[in-house]
Structure formats: C-alpha cells, structure tokens
Coordinates of C-alpha atoms in Angstrom, one line a residue:
M50 CA 18.9 2.9 11.0
G51 CA 18.5 0.7 14.5
R52 CA 20.7 -1.7 15.8
Y53 CA 18.6 -4.9 14.6
D54 CA 17.8 -3.3 11.2
L55 CA 21.4 -3.1 10.8
A56 CA 21.7 -6.6 11.7
S57 CA 19.1 -7.8 9.4
S58 CA 20.8 -6.1 6.5
Q59 CA 24.1 -7.7 7.3
V60 CA 22.3 -11.2 7.5
V61 CA 20.9 -10.5 4.1
E62 CA 24.5 -9.4 2.7
R63 CA 26.4 -12.6 4.4
V64 CA 23.7 -15.2 3.2
E65 CA 24.0 -13.7 -0.4
Y66 CA 27.4 -14.4 -0.2
L67 CA 27.2 -17.6 1.0
L68 CA 24.7 -18.6 -1.7
A69 CA 27.0 -17.3 -4.3
L70 CA 29.6 -19.7 -3.1
H71 CA 27.4 -22.5 -2.5
P72 CA 23.7 -22.1 -4.5
P73 CA 21.1 -23.8 -2.9
E74 CA 19.1 -26.5 -4.8
D75 CA 16.7 -24.6 -7.1
H76 CA 13.7 -26.3 -5.7
A77 CA 11.4 -24.1 -8.1
D78 CA 12.6 -25.6 -11.1
Q79 CA 12.6 -29.3 -9.8
L80 CA 8.8 -28.6 -8.8
A81 CA 8.2 -27.2 -12.4
S82 CA 9.6 -30.6 -14.1
A83 CA 7.6 -32.8 -11.6
H84 CA 4.3 -30.8 -12.3
A85 CA 4.9 -30.3 -16.0
H86 CA 1.8 -32.6 -16.5
A87 CA -0.4 -30.2 -14.3
P88 CA -2.5 -27.7 -16.2
P89 CA -1.4 -24.1 -15.6
L90 CA -3.3 -22.2 -13.1
A91 CA -5.5 -19.4 -14.7
A92 CA -4.4 -15.9 -14.5
L93 CA -7.5 -14.9 -12.4
H94 CA -6.3 -17.3 -9.8
A95 CA -4.1 -14.4 -8.8
A96 CA -5.8 -11.5 -10.0
P97 CA -5.1 -8.2 -8.6
E98 CA -8.0 -6.0 -6.7
G99 CA -10.1 -4.2 -9.3
A100 CA -8.9 -6.2 -12.5
G101 CA -12.2 -5.8 -14.0
G102 CA -15.3 -8.4 -14.8
T103 CA -14.0 -10.2 -17.8
R104 CA -11.5 -13.0 -18.1
A105 CA -9.7 -10.7 -20.6
A106 CA -9.2 -8.0 -18.2
A107 CA -8.2 -10.1 -15.5
A108 CA -5.7 -11.8 -17.3
A109 CA -4.1 -8.7 -18.5
A110 CA -4.1 -7.3 -15.1
A111 CA -2.6 -10.4 -13.6
A112 CA 0.4 -10.5 -15.7
P113 CA 2.6 -8.8 -13.2
A114 CA 1.3 -10.5 -10.4
F115 CA 2.0 -13.9 -8.7
G116 CA 0.2 -17.1 -9.4
G117 CA 0.4 -20.4 -11.2
E118 CA 3.7 -19.2 -13.2
A119 CA 5.4 -19.6 -9.7
L120 CA 5.5 -23.1 -10.8
R121 CA 7.9 -22.4 -13.7
M122 CA 9.9 -19.2 -12.3
S123 CA 13.4 -19.5 -11.5
Y124 CA 14.9 -19.4 -8.3
T125 CA 16.1 -15.7 -9.0
L126 CA 12.7 -14.5 -10.2
R127 CA 10.9 -16.1 -7.1
E128 CA 13.6 -14.4 -4.9
A129 CA 12.9 -10.9 -6.5
R130 CA 9.2 -11.0 -5.8
W131 CA 9.7 -12.4 -2.3
R132 CA 12.3 -9.6 -1.5
R133 CA 9.6 -7.2 -2.8
G134 CA 7.2 -8.2 0.0
E135 CA 5.0 -10.2 -2.5
P136 CA 3.2 -13.3 -1.8
V137 CA 3.8 -16.5 -3.9
V138 CA 1.6 -19.3 -4.6
V139 CA 2.7 -22.9 -5.6
G140 CA 0.1 -25.4 -6.8
S141 CA -0.4 -29.1 -7.0
L142 CA 1.3 -30.1 -3.8
D143 CA -1.4 -32.6 -3.1
R144 CA 0.1 -34.6 -5.6
E145 CA 3.2 -34.9 -3.5
F146 CA 1.6 -36.1 -0.5
E147 CA 1.6 -39.8 0.2
L148 CA -0.8 -39.6 3.0
P149 CA -4.4 -38.9 2.9
W150 CA -4.9 -35.8 4.6
G151 CA -8.8 -36.0 4.9
P152 CA -10.6 -36.3 8.1
H153 CA -10.9 -40.0 8.4
G154 CA -7.3 -40.4 9.5
F155 CA -7.4 -38.0 12.1
L156 CA -10.6 -39.2 13.4
E157 CA -9.6 -42.7 13.9
R158 CA -6.2 -41.4 16.1
F159 CA -7.7 -38.2 17.8
G160 CA -11.4 -38.1 17.6
A161 CA -12.2 -38.3 21.2
E162 CA -9.7 -35.4 22.0
Q163 CA -11.2 -32.5 23.5
V164 CA -10.2 -29.3 21.3
N165 CA -10.4 -25.5 21.3
M166 CA -12.4 -24.2 18.3
I167 CA -13.8 -20.6 17.3
D168 CA -17.3 -19.8 16.3
C169 CA -16.7 -17.7 13.4
R170 CA -20.5 -16.1 13.5
D171 CA -19.6 -14.3 16.8
G172 CA -15.8 -14.9 17.4
K173 CA -16.3 -16.7 20.7
S174 CA -14.4 -19.7 22.0
V175 CA -15.9 -23.2 21.9
H176 CA -14.0 -25.6 24.3
W177 CA -16.4 -28.2 25.2
L178 CA -16.2 -30.4 22.0
T179 CA -14.3 -33.0 20.7
L180 CA -12.3 -33.2 17.2
A181 CA -15.1 -35.9 16.4
H182 CA -17.9 -33.2 16.8
F183 CA -15.9 -31.0 14.4
F184 CA -15.4 -33.2 11.7
A185 CA -19.3 -34.9 12.0
G186 CA -20.1 -31.2 10.5
Y187 CA -17.4 -31.0 8.1
T188 CA -19.2 -32.4 5.4
K189 CA -22.8 -32.6 6.8
P190 CA -23.9 -29.2 7.7
W191 CA -27.0 -30.2 9.3
T192 CA -25.2 -32.4 11.9
R193 CA -23.0 -29.1 13.2
A194 CA -23.4 -28.5 16.8
K195 CA -25.6 -25.9 18.1
C196 CA -24.6 -22.6 20.3
P197 CA -26.1 -23.2 23.7
D198 CA -27.2 -19.7 23.7
T199 CA -28.9 -19.1 20.5
F200 CA -29.5 -22.7 19.4
R201 CA -28.2 -22.0 16.2
R202 CA -25.6 -24.2 14.4
M203 CA -22.3 -22.8 14.9
M204 CA -19.6 -22.3 11.9
L205 CA -16.6 -23.6 13.8
K206 CA -12.7 -23.0 12.9
L207 CA -10.1 -25.1 14.5
K208 CA -6.8 -23.2 14.4
D209 CA -3.4 -23.9 16.0
W210 CA -3.7 -27.6 16.6
P211 CA -1.9 -29.3 18.0
P212 CA -1.7 -26.4 20.6
N213 CA 0.9 -27.7 23.1
T214 CA 2.6 -30.5 21.3
D215 CA 5.5 -30.3 18.5
F216 CA 3.6 -31.6 15.3
R217 CA 6.2 -33.9 14.6
D218 CA 6.0 -35.5 18.0
K219 CA 2.2 -36.1 17.8
M220 CA 2.1 -37.0 14.1
P221 CA 5.5 -37.7 12.8
E222 CA 4.2 -39.4 9.6
Y223 CA 2.2 -36.5 8.8
F224 CA 5.1 -34.2 9.5
D225 CA 7.3 -36.1 7.3
D226 CA 4.9 -36.2 4.4
L227 CA 4.7 -32.2 4.7
M228 CA 8.1 -31.5 4.7
E229 CA 8.6 -33.8 1.8
A230 CA 6.3 -31.8 -0.3
L231 CA 6.7 -28.2 0.7
P232 CA 8.5 -26.2 -1.9
F233 CA 11.7 -24.2 -1.2
P234 CA 13.0 -26.4 1.8
Q235 CA 15.8 -23.8 2.1
Y236 CA 13.1 -21.3 3.7
T237 CA 10.5 -24.0 5.1
H238 CA 12.5 -26.8 6.6
R239 CA 13.4 -26.1 10.1
D240 CA 17.3 -26.5 9.4
G241 CA 16.9 -24.7 6.0
V242 CA 20.1 -22.7 5.0
L243 CA 17.4 -19.6 4.6
N244 CA 15.5 -20.2 7.7
L245 CA 17.1 -17.9 10.4
A246 CA 15.2 -19.8 13.1
R247 CA 17.7 -22.6 12.5
H248 CA 20.1 -20.7 14.6
F249 CA 18.3 -20.4 17.5
P250 CA 20.6 -21.3 20.7
P251 CA 19.9 -24.9 21.8
D252 CA 20.0 -24.0 25.3
C253 CA 16.9 -21.7 25.1
V254 CA 13.2 -22.6 24.6
P255 CA 12.7 -22.0 20.9
P256 CA 9.8 -20.4 19.4
D257 CA 6.8 -22.8 18.2
L258 CA 6.9 -22.3 14.4
G259 CA 4.7 -25.3 13.6
P260 CA 3.4 -26.9 11.6
K261 CA -0.1 -26.4 13.0
M262 CA -3.6 -27.3 11.5
Y263 CA -6.3 -24.9 10.5
N264 CA -9.4 -26.6 9.8
G265 CA -12.6 -24.8 9.2
F266 CA -16.3 -25.3 7.9
G267 CA -17.2 -23.6 4.6
Q268 CA -19.8 -21.1 3.3
K269 CA -20.3 -20.5 -0.1
H270 CA -23.1 -18.0 -0.1
A271 CA -22.8 -14.2 -0.5
W272 CA -22.2 -12.3 2.9
R273 CA -21.3 -8.9 4.3
G274 CA -18.4 -9.8 6.5
M275 CA -17.2 -6.6 8.0
D276 CA -18.9 -6.8 11.5
P277 CA -17.8 -10.3 13.1
A278 CA -21.1 -10.2 14.6
V279 CA -22.9 -10.8 11.7
A280 CA -20.6 -12.9 9.7
K281 CA -22.0 -15.8 8.3
G282 CA -18.9 -17.8 6.9
G283 CA -15.8 -19.5 8.2
H284 CA -13.2 -17.3 8.0
T285 CA -10.1 -15.2 9.4
N286 CA -10.2 -11.7 9.8
L287 CA -7.8 -9.1 8.6
H288 CA -4.5 -9.7 10.5
C289 CA -0.6 -9.7 10.0
D290 CA 1.7 -12.3 11.1
V291 CA 5.2 -11.5 12.9
S292 CA 6.9 -14.1 10.8
D293 CA 7.0 -15.5 7.5
A294 CA 4.3 -18.2 6.9
V295 CA 3.2 -21.0 4.4
N296 CA -0.3 -22.1 4.3
V297 CA -1.1 -25.2 2.5
M298 CA -4.7 -26.3 1.9
A299 CA -4.3 -30.2 2.2
S300 CA -7.8 -31.4 1.7
L301 CA -11.3 -30.3 0.9
A302 CA -14.7 -31.8 1.8
D303 CA -15.5 -34.5 -0.7
A304 CA -19.0 -34.0 -0.4
E305 CA -18.8 -30.3 -1.5
L306 CA -16.4 -31.0 -4.4
G307 CA -19.0 -32.0 -7.1
S308 CA -21.4 -28.9 -6.1
L309 CA -19.4 -26.0 -4.9
S310 CA -18.6 -23.2 -7.1
C311 CA -17.9 -19.7 -6.5
Q312 CA -20.2 -17.4 -8.3
H313 CA -19.2 -14.5 -9.9
G314 CA -20.2 -11.3 -8.1
A315 CA -20.8 -13.1 -5.0
V316 CA -17.1 -12.9 -3.9
G317 CA -15.9 -9.9 -5.4
G318 CA -15.6 -10.7 -9.1
I319 CA -14.0 -14.2 -8.7
F320 CA -15.3 -16.7 -11.4
R321 CA -16.4 -20.2 -10.9
W322 CA -14.1 -22.3 -9.0
R323 CA -14.9 -25.5 -7.2
G324 CA -13.8 -26.0 -3.7
C325 CA -11.5 -23.1 -2.7
A326 CA -10.8 -20.4 -0.1
I327 CA -10.8 -16.7 -0.9
W328 CA -7.4 -14.6 0.2
D329 CA -6.9 -11.0 0.0
I330 CA -3.1 -9.9 0.9
Y331 CA -2.0 -6.4 1.1
R332 CA 1.7 -5.0 0.9
W333 CA 3.4 -4.3 4.2
Q334 CA 3.7 -0.5 3.1
D335 CA -0.2 -0.2 3.0
T336 CA -0.6 -0.8 6.5
E337 CA -1.2 2.6 7.6
A338 CA -3.7 3.3 4.9
I339 CA -5.7 0.2 5.8
L340 CA -5.6 1.4 9.6
Q341 CA -7.0 4.9 8.5
L342 CA -9.9 3.2 6.7
L343 CA -10.6 0.7 9.9
H344 CA -10.4 3.6 12.3
A345 CA -12.9 5.6 9.9
V346 CA -15.3 2.8 9.6
A347 CA -15.0 2.0 13.4
R348 CA -16.4 5.8 14.0
E349 CA -19.1 5.6 11.6
R350 CA -20.4 2.1 12.9
D351 CA -19.7 2.9 16.5
V352 CA -17.0 0.1 16.8
E353 CA -14.8 0.2 19.8
I354 CA -11.2 0.0 18.9
T355 CA -9.1 -0.1 22.1
S356 CA -5.7 -0.7 20.4
N357 CA -5.0 -1.7 16.9
P358 CA -7.9 -3.1 14.8
I359 CA -5.5 -5.2 12.5
H360 CA -3.8 -7.1 15.6
D361 CA -7.3 -7.5 17.2
Q362 CA -8.4 -8.9 14.2
L363 CA -11.7 -7.0 14.4
F364 CA -12.7 -6.8 10.8
Y365 CA -13.1 -8.8 7.7
L366 CA -12.9 -6.4 4.4
D367 CA -16.0 -7.1 2.5
D368 CA -16.4 -6.0 -1.3
T369 CA -17.7 -2.5 -0.4
L370 CA -14.8 -1.7 1.8
R371 CA -12.3 -3.1 -0.5
K372 CA -13.5 -1.0 -3.1
R373 CA -13.6 2.1 -0.7
L374 CA -9.8 1.1 0.0
R375 CA -9.0 1.2 -3.7
D376 CA -10.8 4.5 -4.5
Q377 CA -10.1 6.6 -1.3
Y378 CA -6.8 5.6 -0.3
K379 CA -5.3 3.9 -3.6
V380 CA -4.6 0.5 -2.0
R381 CA -5.0 -2.5 -4.1
G382 CA -4.4 -5.8 -2.7
W383 CA -4.0 -9.3 -4.2
R384 CA -7.2 -11.3 -4.3
F385 CA -7.1 -14.9 -5.5
V386 CA -8.4 -18.4 -4.6
Q387 CA -6.6 -21.2 -2.8
R388 CA -7.4 -24.8 -4.1
R389 CA -6.5 -28.0 -3.0
G390 CA -2.8 -28.4 -3.0
D391 CA -1.9 -24.9 -3.1
A392 CA 0.6 -23.3 -0.8
V393 CA 0.4 -19.6 -0.2
F394 CA 3.8 -17.9 1.1
I395 CA 2.8 -14.9 3.0
P396 CA 5.7 -12.2 3.7
A397 CA 5.9 -11.1 7.4
G398 CA 3.8 -8.1 8.3
C399 CA 1.7 -8.3 5.2
P400 CA -2.0 -7.8 6.2
H401 CA -4.2 -10.8 5.0
Q402 CA -7.7 -12.4 5.4
V403 CA -9.2 -15.7 4.5
R404 CA -12.6 -16.8 3.7
N405 CA -13.5 -20.6 3.2
L406 CA -16.0 -21.5 0.5
S407 CA -15.6 -25.2 1.4
S408 CA -14.7 -26.9 4.3
C409 CA -11.2 -27.8 4.3
V410 CA -8.0 -29.2 6.2
K411 CA -5.1 -26.6 6.1
V412 CA -1.7 -26.7 7.6
A413 CA 0.6 -23.9 8.1
L414 CA 4.0 -23.3 9.3
D415 CA 6.2 -20.1 10.2
F416 CA 9.7 -19.3 9.1
V417 CA 11.9 -16.5 9.1
S418 CA 13.7 -15.4 5.8
P419 CA 16.6 -12.9 5.7
E420 CA 14.9 -10.9 3.5
N421 CA 11.8 -10.1 5.9
A422 CA 13.9 -10.1 9.4
H423 CA 13.7 -6.4 9.6
R424 CA 9.8 -6.7 9.4
C425 CA 9.8 -9.2 12.3
V426 CA 11.8 -7.0 14.2
H427 CA 9.5 -3.9 13.7
L428 CA 6.5 -6.0 14.5
T429 CA 8.0 -7.3 17.8
D430 CA 8.6 -3.8 19.0
E431 CA 5.2 -3.0 17.7
F432 CA 3.3 -5.9 19.6
A433 CA 5.3 -5.0 22.8
K434 CA 3.3 -1.4 22.9
L435 CA 0.0 -3.4 23.0
P436 CA -2.0 -3.5 26.2
R437 CA -0.7 -5.7 29.0
G438 CA -2.3 -9.3 28.3
H439 CA -3.1 -8.9 24.7
H440 CA -2.6 -12.1 23.1
L441 CA 0.3 -10.5 20.7
S442 CA 2.1 -8.6 23.5
E443 CA 4.5 -11.6 24.2
D444 CA 7.6 -11.9 22.3
K445 CA 6.9 -15.6 21.2
L446 CA 9.2 -15.3 18.3
Q447 CA 12.4 -13.9 20.1
V448 CA 13.7 -12.6 16.6
K449 CA 16.3 -10.6 18.3
T450 CA 17.9 -13.3 20.1
M451 CA 17.5 -15.2 16.7
L452 CA 19.5 -12.5 14.7
L453 CA 22.2 -12.0 17.2
H454 CA 23.0 -15.9 16.8
T455 CA 22.4 -15.9 13.2
M456 CA 25.1 -13.1 12.8
K457 CA 27.3 -15.1 15.0
H458 CA 27.2 -18.2 12.8
L459 CA 27.5 -16.5 9.6
T460 CA 30.6 -14.6 10.8
E461 CA 32.1 -18.0 11.8
A462 CA 31.2 -19.6 8.3
L463 CA 32.6 -16.5 6.4
M464 CA 36.2 -16.6 8.5
P465 CA 38.7 -18.0 6.3
R466 CA 39.9 -21.5 7.2
R467 CA 43.4 -22.0 8.3
Q468 CA 45.7 -24.5 6.9
P469 CA 47.2 -27.0 8.8
A470 CA 50.8 -25.4 8.9
E471 CA 49.0 -22.1 10.1
A472 CA 47.1 -23.7 12.7
E473 CA 50.4 -25.5 14.0
G474 CA 52.0 -22.0 14.0
A475 CA 48.7 -20.9 16.2
E476 CA 49.3 -23.6 18.5
G477 CA 53.1 -22.2 19.1
G478 CA 51.8 -18.8 20.2
E479 CA 52.0 -17.2 16.8
A480 CA 49.0 -16.4 14.7
G481 CA 49.8 -17.2 11.1
E482 CA 48.6 -15.1 8.3
G483 CA 44.6 -15.9 7.7
G484 CA 44.6 -17.2 11.0
E485 CA 42.9 -15.9 14.2
G486 CA 44.6 -12.6 14.2
A487 CA 43.7 -11.8 10.7
P488 CA 40.6 -9.5 10.1
L489 CA 37.4 -11.0 8.8
A490 CA 37.2 -10.4 5.3
P491 CA 33.8 -8.5 4.5
P492 CA 31.7 -10.1 1.6
P493 CA 32.2 -8.3 -2.0
G494 CA 30.9 -4.9 -2.2
A495 CA 30.4 -4.5 1.6
S496 CA 31.9 -1.6 3.1
N497 CA 35.2 -1.7 5.2
G498 CA 34.6 1.3 7.2
T499 CA 36.9 3.6 5.6

C-alpha cells in the first residue's frame, strides 16, 4: 500500500470516528420529507444496461440499482452505495430553486460576453461567439450559428463557464441558490465536513472545484455516436474525472418540453421521457476492460490513439458498442435519464458519457470524499504519465497536498482536550496526563502497531 493510499484509508477511519461522535445532519431523510409530494421516479429511470425491452423486466433489473429511491434512502444506505463506487441520483431539486435558471436571466447580464464553446459535430473549439449567440439557438435550432468552413449549423456545447472566475463572485445569488438546493451538503459544500477540499491550506492557491455551468444543445433523433467526426447530437464523450462530482440539470428549453420524448429503441431501450439527457456510467473497476474494447475498435476503424482513449475523450459508446462491451467483456454500466431537477453524483474515476436529448442548462461542481480519495490519488499519478501538454497532465486538484493537510486537521481534532488544571501544569513545564505528552488515542478498532 502506497503512502497516499494509506493516508486515504486513515482519513476514512478518522472521519468515521468523528461521525460516530457527532453524526451529520441526515439530509437525505430531510429531502425525502420535503419532496414527499413528488411522484417516485420510475425504476427505468436507473435501469442497468441490458435490463430488457419491457417495463416489468426493467423494473425487476433495476431493483438493486440506484434511482428515485435515493430520495427515501437513509444516510447509511446512501453511504454504502457511495462507498461501493456507485452513482446516486436525487430528483426534484428544481423545486428547491428560488431563482429561474433559464436563459433569460443570464442573457440580460452576460449576453454580450464572448465565450468559448465546442461544436459537438467535430469537437472543434468555437471562440468567436457570445453567450447571446448560444442562447439564440437554445430553443430555435434554425437560428443556430453556422460553421464558417462547412456552412452547416453547429451543435454547440458551453462548458466550464465561467472559466477564470469563481462562480460565487460572478453570480453570488445563483451560487447561494444552488448551495441551498444541493443535497448532502456535508459533501457538496465547500466547508462540508466530508469534503476533504475544505482542508486545503489557505496560503496556497486552491483548486477550482466549481460550480461551473455546462449548457448544450439537444438532439432527439437516433444517431451513431462512436466516431466524433460523425456525431449528430450534443454530447460529452466517454471520460472520467479526477474528483467526485455532482451534475444538476437546472433548466430545459421550454419550447421542447411539450414535444420532446425519448423513443424506445432510439436511445438503447429508454422509454418515453420528456426533456432529458441520457447518461451511461461504468464502475471504476471496469476501466481496463473498457480500454481493451476502445483499443480494439480503434484498430478496426483505423483511429489513431496517442495516449489513453478515455482521458482523450475520443469516443462515445453507441448501442452496438455497449452491447459488445456487455457480451464480450461482461461489463454492464448504469444507463438512465436525467430530467429537470435531477442531481447525478458521479464517483471519482468512473467512466461516464452524456448525451443531451434536449437543450439544457446544467451546473456541476467537484468535491473530494474520503471514500474516493484513493481513486483521486491513483488518477493524479495516471494523469502525470500523459504526454507533456496534455490537458490533464497538470495536477490541478493537488489531492496529495489536500490529503496531508486533512490528516493534520483530523489528527488535531481527535487529540484529547486538556482540562484547565492540566493546561496549567503544562504551562509550568509538566505535561499532565492527557496533555501534549500523552500519545494520541487511535479510533476504536484501529491497530496500535503492536
């Protein structure tokens, strides 16, 4: 076990000990009570891959998976799933928002701001348009900007906005609105007790963990999205993140809500849903098998791979390739729809991809949970081996520094507090029992090294 893997396990051990003494607020139960009036999310909302073609089969297969029941699961059950590296979905956050998250409010304040976007049809950067250009085509596809080379309308995606400014500084009211609505604040808040990023030293430049906005155009027609050169929908290719993340669908294009539905068969067995995005998430442990598939397909299709096809975000797994992944490599992921108000929690290192079936406004933020800190360290080391100049080669998370300072803070929190009389004895030059001269008592069950 490496130095930082050991530190990660010790962080989990100490956090559990502190939580046993001071249990955090069971926010999941609060959400269940607050949203008791909301209809439960259907089992198909989180159906595993290969669940079958009927609602009954999908419901039966989805029983052990995550989904709408996350609203009603206890803190312990939710924690167990998160520790297993499984994603979690919490719905109806839009009912908690106090502000409108549609395009109009952002247009009034930032419409003239020039932004960097990506054309999902070819993956190229688009840097000459404003936010107003993007939202003009948000609900009216016929007004979307055209590519200067091909004169076809672009399928734009705006990601990581604002890029160089803290979301809280640029839009403080929206930041507060999001923080109030997010579930599990012990993880998602910057000062959350289970967010290890809170311990980053103040004299260092902290990592930018967001929130950031991820807005994209939608495409409801069936398509084959393996090759980014022929992709026809607003999407994010298969990739993995170095930290944990939560992604919230804050708003959908109103003009599409009345007519858009996901047709059975068009998106891999997902039944009719209005206004959504399709997610595929795979276990961290299945990464190697997925890489084997991608390398095999790249050889078959003469696609050049220079480093890691997941980290390079080269591919989107379509229906055919997901079936091949299931049949040949025995790898099944979670496939589900994200609707307005749904928050998707993605564990660090889990390969995932998203396709928008509706134009939408999403907001996402990163955090570092004790359960997945070891994955963050592993990915940091893996990214460091990427070619120089790769967009992931820089250690932006600085998780090792974060872990060392987390251990420092937790150790101090677990040290027994001295009584006033003992403190006076220490000031007189004698370390009283339980004072600074006493050894640190390990958490219950921890090895004492004998």
